[in-house]
Tab-separated table of C-alpha atoms and ligand atoms in Angstrom:
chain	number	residue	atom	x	y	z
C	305	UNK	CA	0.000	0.000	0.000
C	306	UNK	CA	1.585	3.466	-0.880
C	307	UNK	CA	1.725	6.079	1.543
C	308	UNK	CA	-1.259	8.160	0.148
C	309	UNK	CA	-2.997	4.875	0.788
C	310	UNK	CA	-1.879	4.150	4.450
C	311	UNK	CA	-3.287	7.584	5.258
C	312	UNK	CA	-6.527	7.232	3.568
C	313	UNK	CA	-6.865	4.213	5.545
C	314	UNK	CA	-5.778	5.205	8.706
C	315	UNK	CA	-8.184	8.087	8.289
C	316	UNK	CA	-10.812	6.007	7.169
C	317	UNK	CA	-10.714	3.562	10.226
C	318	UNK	CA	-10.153	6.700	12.986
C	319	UNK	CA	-13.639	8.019	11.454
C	320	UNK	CA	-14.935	4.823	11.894
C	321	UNK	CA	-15.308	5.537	15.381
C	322	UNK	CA	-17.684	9.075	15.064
C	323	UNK	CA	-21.066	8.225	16.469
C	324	UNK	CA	-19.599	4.662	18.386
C	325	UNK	CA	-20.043	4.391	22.289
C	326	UNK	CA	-16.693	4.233	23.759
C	327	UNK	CA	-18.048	3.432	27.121
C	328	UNK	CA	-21.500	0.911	27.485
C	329	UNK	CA	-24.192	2.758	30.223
C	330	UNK	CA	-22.392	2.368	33.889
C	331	UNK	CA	-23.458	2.945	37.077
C	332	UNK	CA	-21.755	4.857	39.647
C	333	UNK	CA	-20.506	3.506	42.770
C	334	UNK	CA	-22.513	5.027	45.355
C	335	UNK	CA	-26.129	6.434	44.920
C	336	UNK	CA	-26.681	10.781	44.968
C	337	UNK	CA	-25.664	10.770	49.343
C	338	UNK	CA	-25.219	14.018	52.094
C	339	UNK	CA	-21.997	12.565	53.141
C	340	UNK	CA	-19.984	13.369	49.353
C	341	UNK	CA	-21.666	16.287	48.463
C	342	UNK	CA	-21.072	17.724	52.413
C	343	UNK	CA	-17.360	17.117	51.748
C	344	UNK	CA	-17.565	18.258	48.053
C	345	UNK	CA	-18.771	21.720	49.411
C	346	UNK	CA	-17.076	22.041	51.982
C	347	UNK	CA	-13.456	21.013	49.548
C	348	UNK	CA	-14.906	23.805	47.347
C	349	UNK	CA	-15.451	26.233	49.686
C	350	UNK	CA	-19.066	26.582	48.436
C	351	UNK	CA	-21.222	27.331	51.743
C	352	UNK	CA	-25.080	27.704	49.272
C	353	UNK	CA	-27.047	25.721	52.179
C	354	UNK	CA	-28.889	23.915	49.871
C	355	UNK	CA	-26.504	21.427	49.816
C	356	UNK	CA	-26.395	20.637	53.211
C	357	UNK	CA	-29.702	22.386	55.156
C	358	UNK	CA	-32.591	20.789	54.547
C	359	UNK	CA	-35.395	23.438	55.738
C	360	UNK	CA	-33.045	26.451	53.773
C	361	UNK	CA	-33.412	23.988	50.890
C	362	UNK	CA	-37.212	23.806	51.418
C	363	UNK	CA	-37.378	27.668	51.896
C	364	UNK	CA	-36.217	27.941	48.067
C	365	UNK	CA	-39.157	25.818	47.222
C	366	UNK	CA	-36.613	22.070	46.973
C	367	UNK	CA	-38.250	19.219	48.443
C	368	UNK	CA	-34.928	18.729	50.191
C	369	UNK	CA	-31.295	19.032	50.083
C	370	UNK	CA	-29.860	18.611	46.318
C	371	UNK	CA	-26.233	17.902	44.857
C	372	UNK	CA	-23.964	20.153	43.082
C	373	UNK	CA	-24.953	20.403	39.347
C	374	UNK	CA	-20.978	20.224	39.175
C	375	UNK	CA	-20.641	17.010	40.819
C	376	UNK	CA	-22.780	15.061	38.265
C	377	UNK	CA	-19.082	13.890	37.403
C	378	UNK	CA	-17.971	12.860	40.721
C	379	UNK	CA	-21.560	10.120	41.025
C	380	UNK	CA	-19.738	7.785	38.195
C	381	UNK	CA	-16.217	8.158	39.033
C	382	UNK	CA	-14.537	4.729	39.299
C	383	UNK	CA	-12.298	4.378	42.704
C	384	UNK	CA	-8.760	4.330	42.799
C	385	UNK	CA	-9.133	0.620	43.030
C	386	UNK	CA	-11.369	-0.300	39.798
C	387	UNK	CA	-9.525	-2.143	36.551
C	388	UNK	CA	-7.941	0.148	34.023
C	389	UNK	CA	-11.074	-0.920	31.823
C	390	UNK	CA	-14.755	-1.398	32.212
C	391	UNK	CA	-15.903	-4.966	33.529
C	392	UNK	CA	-16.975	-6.842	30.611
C	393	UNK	CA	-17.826	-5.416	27.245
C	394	UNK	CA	-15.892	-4.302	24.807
C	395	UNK	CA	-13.577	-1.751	25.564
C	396	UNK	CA	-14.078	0.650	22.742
C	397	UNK	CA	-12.230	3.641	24.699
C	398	UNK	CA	-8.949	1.320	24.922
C	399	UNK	CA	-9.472	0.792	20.993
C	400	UNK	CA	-9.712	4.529	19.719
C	401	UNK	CA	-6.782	5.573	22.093
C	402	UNK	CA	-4.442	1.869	20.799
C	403	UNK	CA	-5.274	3.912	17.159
C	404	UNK	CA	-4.381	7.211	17.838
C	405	UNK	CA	-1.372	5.624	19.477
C	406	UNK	CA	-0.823	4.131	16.183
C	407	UNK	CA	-1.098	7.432	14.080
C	408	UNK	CA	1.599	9.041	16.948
C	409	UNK	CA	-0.785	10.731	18.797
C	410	UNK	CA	0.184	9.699	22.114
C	411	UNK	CA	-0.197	12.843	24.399
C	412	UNK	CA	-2.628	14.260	25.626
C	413	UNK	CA	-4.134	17.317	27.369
C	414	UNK	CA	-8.263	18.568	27.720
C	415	UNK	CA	-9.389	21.380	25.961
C	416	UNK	CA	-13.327	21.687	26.659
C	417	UNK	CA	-15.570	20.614	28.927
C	418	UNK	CA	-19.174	21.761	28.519
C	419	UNK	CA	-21.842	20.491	30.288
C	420	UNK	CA	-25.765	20.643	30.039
C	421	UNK	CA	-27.778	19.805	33.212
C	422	UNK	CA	-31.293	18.690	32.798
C	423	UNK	CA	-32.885	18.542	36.541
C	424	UNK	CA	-31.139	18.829	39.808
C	425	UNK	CA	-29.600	15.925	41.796
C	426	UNK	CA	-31.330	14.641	44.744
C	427	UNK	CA	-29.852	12.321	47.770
C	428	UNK	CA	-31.323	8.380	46.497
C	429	UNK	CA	-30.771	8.848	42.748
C	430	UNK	CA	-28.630	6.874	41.320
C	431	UNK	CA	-26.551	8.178	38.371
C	432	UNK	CA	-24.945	5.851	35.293
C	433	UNK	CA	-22.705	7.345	32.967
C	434	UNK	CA	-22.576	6.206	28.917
C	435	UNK	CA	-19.718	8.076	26.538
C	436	UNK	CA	-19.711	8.226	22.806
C	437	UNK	CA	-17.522	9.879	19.966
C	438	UNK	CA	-18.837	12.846	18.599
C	439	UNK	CA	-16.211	14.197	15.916
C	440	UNK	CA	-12.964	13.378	15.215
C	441	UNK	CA	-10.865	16.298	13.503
C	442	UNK	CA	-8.502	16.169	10.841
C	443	UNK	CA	-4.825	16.629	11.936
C	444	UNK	CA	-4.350	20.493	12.909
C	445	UNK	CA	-1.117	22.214	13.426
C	446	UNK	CA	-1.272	23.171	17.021
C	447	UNK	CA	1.423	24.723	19.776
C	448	UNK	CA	1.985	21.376	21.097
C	449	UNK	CA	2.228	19.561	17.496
C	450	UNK	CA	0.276	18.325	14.810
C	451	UNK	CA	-2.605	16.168	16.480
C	452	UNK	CA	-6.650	15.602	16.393
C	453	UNK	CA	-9.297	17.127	18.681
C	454	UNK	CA	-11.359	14.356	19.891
C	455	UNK	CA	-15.093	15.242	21.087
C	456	UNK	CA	-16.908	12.385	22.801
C	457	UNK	CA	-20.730	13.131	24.612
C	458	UNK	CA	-20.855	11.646	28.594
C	459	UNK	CA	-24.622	11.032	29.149
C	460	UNK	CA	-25.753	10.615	32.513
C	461	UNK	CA	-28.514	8.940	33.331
C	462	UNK	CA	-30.765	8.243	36.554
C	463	UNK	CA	-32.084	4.989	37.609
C	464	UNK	CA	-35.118	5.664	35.444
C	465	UNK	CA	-32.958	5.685	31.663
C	466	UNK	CA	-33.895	9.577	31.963
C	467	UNK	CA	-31.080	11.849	30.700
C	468	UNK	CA	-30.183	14.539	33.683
C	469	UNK	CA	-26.776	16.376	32.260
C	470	UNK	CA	-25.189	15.818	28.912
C	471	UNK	CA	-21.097	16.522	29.096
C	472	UNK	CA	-19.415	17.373	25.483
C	473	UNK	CA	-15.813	16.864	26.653
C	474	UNK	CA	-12.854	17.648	24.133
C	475	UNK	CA	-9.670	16.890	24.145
C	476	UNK	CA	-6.404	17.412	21.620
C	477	UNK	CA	-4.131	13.850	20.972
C	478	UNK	CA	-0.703	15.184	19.847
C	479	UNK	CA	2.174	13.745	18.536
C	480	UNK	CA	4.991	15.161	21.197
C	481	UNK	CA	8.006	16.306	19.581
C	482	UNK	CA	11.375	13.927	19.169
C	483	UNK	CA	13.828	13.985	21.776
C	484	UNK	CA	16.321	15.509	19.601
C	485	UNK	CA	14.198	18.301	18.624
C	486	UNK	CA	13.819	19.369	22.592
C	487	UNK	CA	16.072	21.432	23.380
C	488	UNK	CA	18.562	19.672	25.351
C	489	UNK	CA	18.085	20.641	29.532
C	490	UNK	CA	20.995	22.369	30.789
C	491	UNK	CA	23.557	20.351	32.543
C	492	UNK	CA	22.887	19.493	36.336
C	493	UNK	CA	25.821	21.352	38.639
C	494	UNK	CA	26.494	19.660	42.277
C	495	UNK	CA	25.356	21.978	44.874
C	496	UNK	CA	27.648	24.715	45.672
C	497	UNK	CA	29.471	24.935	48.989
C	498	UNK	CA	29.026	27.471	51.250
C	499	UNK	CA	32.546	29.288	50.722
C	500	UNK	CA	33.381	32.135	54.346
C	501	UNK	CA	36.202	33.307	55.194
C	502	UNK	CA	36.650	30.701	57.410
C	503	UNK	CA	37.238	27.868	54.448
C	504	UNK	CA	37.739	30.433	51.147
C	505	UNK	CA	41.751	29.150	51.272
C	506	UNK	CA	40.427	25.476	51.402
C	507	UNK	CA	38.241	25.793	48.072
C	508	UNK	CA	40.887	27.981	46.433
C	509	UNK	CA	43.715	25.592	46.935
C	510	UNK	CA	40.787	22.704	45.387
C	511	UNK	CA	40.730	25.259	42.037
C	512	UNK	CA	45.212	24.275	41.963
C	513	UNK	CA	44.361	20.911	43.011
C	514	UNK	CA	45.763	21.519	46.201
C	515	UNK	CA	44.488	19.997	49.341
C	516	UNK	CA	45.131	22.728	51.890
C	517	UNK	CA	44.919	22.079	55.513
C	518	UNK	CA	44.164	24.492	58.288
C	519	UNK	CA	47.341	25.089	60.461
C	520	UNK	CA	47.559	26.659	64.019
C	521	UNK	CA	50.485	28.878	63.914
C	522	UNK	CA	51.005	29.097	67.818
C	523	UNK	CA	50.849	25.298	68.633
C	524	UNK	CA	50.785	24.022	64.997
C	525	UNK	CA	47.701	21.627	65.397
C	526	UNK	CA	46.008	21.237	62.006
C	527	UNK	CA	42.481	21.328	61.845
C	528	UNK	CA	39.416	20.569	59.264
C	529	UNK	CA	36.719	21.598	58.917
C	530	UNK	CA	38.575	25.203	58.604
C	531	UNK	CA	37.423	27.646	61.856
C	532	UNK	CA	38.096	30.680	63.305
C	533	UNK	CA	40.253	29.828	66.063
C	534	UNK	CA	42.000	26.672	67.548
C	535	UNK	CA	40.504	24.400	69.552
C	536	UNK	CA	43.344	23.388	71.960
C	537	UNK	CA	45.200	27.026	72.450
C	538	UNK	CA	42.467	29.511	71.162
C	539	UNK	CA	44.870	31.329	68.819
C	540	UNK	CA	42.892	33.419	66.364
C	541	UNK	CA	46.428	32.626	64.141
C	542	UNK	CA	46.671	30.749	61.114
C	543	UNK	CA	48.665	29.150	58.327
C	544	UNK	CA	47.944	26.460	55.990
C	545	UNK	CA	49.855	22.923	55.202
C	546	UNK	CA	49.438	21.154	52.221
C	547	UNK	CA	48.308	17.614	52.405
C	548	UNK	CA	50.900	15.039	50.845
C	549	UNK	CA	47.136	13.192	49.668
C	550	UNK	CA	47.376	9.883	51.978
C	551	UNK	CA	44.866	8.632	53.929
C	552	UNK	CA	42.376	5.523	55.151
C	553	UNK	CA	38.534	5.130	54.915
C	554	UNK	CA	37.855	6.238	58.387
C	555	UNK	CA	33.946	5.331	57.793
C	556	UNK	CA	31.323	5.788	54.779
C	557	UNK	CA	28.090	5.526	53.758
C	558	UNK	CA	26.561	3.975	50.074
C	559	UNK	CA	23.916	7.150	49.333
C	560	UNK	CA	21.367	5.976	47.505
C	561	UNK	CA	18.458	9.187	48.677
C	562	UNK	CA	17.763	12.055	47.694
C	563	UNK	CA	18.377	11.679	44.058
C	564	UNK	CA	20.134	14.961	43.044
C	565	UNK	CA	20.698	15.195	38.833
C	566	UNK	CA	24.117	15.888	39.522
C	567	UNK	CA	24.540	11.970	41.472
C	568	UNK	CA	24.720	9.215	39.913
C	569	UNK	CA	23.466	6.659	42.431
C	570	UNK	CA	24.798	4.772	44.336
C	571	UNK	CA	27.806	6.923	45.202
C	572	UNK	CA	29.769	6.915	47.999
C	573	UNK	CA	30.527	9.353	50.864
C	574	UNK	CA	33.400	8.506	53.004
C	575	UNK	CA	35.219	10.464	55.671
C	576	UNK	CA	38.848	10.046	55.240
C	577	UNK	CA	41.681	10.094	57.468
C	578	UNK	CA	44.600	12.036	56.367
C	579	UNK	CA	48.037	11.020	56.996
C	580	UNK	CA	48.022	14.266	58.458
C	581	UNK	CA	45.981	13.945	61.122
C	582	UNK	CA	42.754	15.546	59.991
C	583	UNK	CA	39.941	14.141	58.304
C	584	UNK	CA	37.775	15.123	55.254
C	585	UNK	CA	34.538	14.146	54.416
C	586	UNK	CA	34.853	13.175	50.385
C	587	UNK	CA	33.182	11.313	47.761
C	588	UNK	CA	35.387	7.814	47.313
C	589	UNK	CA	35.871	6.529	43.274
C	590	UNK	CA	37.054	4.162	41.454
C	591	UNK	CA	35.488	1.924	43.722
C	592	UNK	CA	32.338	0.082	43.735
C	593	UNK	CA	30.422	-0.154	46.961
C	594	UNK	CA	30.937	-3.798	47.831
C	595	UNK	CA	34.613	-3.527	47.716
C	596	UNK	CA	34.961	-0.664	49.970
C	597	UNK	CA	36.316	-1.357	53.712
C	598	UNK	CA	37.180	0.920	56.607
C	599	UNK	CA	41.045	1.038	56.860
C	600	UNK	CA	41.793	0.992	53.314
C	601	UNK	CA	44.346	2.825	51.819
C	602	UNK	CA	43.470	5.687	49.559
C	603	UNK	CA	45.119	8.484	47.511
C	604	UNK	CA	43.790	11.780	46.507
C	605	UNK	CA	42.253	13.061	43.533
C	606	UNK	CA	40.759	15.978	42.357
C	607	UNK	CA	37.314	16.263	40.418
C	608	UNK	CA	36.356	18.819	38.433
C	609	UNK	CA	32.700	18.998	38.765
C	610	UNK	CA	32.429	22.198	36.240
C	611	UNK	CA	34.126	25.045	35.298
C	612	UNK	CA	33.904	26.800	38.875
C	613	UNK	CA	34.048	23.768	41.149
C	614	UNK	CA	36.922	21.940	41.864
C	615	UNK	CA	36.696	19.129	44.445
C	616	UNK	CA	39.124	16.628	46.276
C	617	UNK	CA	37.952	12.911	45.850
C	618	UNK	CA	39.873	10.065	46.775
C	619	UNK	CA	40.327	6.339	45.184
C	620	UNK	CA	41.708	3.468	46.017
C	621	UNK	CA	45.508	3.335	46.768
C	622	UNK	CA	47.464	1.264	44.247
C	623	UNK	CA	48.707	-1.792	45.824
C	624	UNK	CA	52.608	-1.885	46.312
C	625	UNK	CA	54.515	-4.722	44.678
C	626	UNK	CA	55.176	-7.113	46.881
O	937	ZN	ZN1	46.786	26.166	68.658
């Protein structure tokens, strides 16, 4: 079959559907009740006491309390629970979305939604629901891509077959666009530390690949995380030592939560004891998860993440000859 062909026929079986009931008559779950349309109300803010006072109902001239005309929906909503498609029948909804599918129209979003109501709803009636296709377009050019408007008619019904609101409900089927014609997201970035004056000479030595550690210059104890003063003479004085980029897997953790676009999970977080005397909380790599153990020997290197991040990361020491 040429092309010309394919599309004739295509066409010619997505017309098909116009006029067919996508959905047999089906009863809602639960008959017209006070308890869903006092929490419908009440969810919409809407305080009209007809819904919920019978005598302020009566004093309009009602018999009683009546629904929302705007709830008509809610009466033939399936639960959470039900099947993906109608219990027994055929499933004529699954078929016209299985073609559209077929012609690339796989996304979807609503357009219209225009209802009719006949009568009002009163507690004890109990509303079914039928659907059928209305119109079909041909393919339109549209913001979102070339796709179809689809207009099916909801009827609902009460227990006597009598029609009470008519929905005309439209919605556009789109073919997305590729992947490749998306414009590609921006890259991810890690998370940026929070640089002070405290720990500036510790992220500016990273950007050298330099692992700088904090230094007291009275009693020469080196300390990390970077702070203001020392925490065994109190001297406000300062200098830095660069580590020789030794160390041991003091302890870590496998970090599999929160996904952050900048992870790739599992990674590991270790904190690492340096030769030194400090320690350093660090990513570990070149190492899968299941091979890492606290003692082991590791060496630093340096990662860098993107053009203004620069981070130590250590890997597994090489193992000496014997
Ligand atoms: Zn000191």
């Amino acid at each position: 079959m040429s092309g010309d062909g394919r599309r004739a026929d295509y066409e010619e079986r997505l017309q098909a559907f116009t006029g067919r009931q996508l959905r047999p008559r089906t009863p809602g779950q639960d008959p017209v009740n006070q308890p869903m349309i006092r929490h419908w109300a009440e969810a919409m803010g809407d305080t009209n006491p007809v819904y919920t006072d019978a005598g302020a109902a009566r004093a309009t001239g009602r018999r009683g309390v009546v629904a929302p005309a705007s709830m008509v929906q809610a009466w033939t909503m399936r639960g959470y629970a039900a099947t993906a498609s109608p219990p027994g029948g055929e499933d004529g909804f699954g078929a016209l979305v299985a073609l559209l599918d077929e012609g690339g129209y796989t996304s979807v979003v609503a357009t219209d939604s225009e209802f009719t109501f006949l009568r009002e709803l009163v507690p004890g009636d109990h509303i079914a629901v039928s659907e059928s296709v209305e119109s079909i377009s041909a393919e339109k050019r549209t913001g979102l891509g070339p796709g179809r408007f689809v207009t099916t008619v909801k009827t609902y019904t009460d227990g006597d077959g009598e029609t009470v609101a008519t929905q005309r409900w439209r919605t556009l089927r789109f073919c997305p666009p590729k992947a490749e014609e998306a414009p590609a997201p921006p890259p991810a970035l890690r998370p940026r530390p929070a640089v002070n004056r405290d720990n500036a000479f510790f992220f500016e030595g990273a950007e050298h690949h330099r692992l700088l550690i904090q230094r007291c210059a009275d009693c020469s104890l080196p300390r990390h995380p970077p702070g203001p003063c020392c925490p065994a003479c109190g001297s406000p004085e300062w200098d830095t030592v660069e580590a020789g980029g030794r160390g041991e897997v003091y302890s870590f953790v496998v970090n599999h939560h929160p996904k952050h676009p900048a992870f790739d999970t599992p990674y590991l977080v270790a904190v690492v004891a340096l030769a030194e005397g400090t320690r350093l909380i660090t990513n570990l790599t070149g190492v899968a998860p299941e091979d890492v153990t606290i003692g082991m020997p590791v060496v630093l290197d340096w990662l860098d993440a993107d053009p203004d991040l620069t981070l130590p990361v250590f890997r597994p020491a090489p193992t000496e000859a014997p």
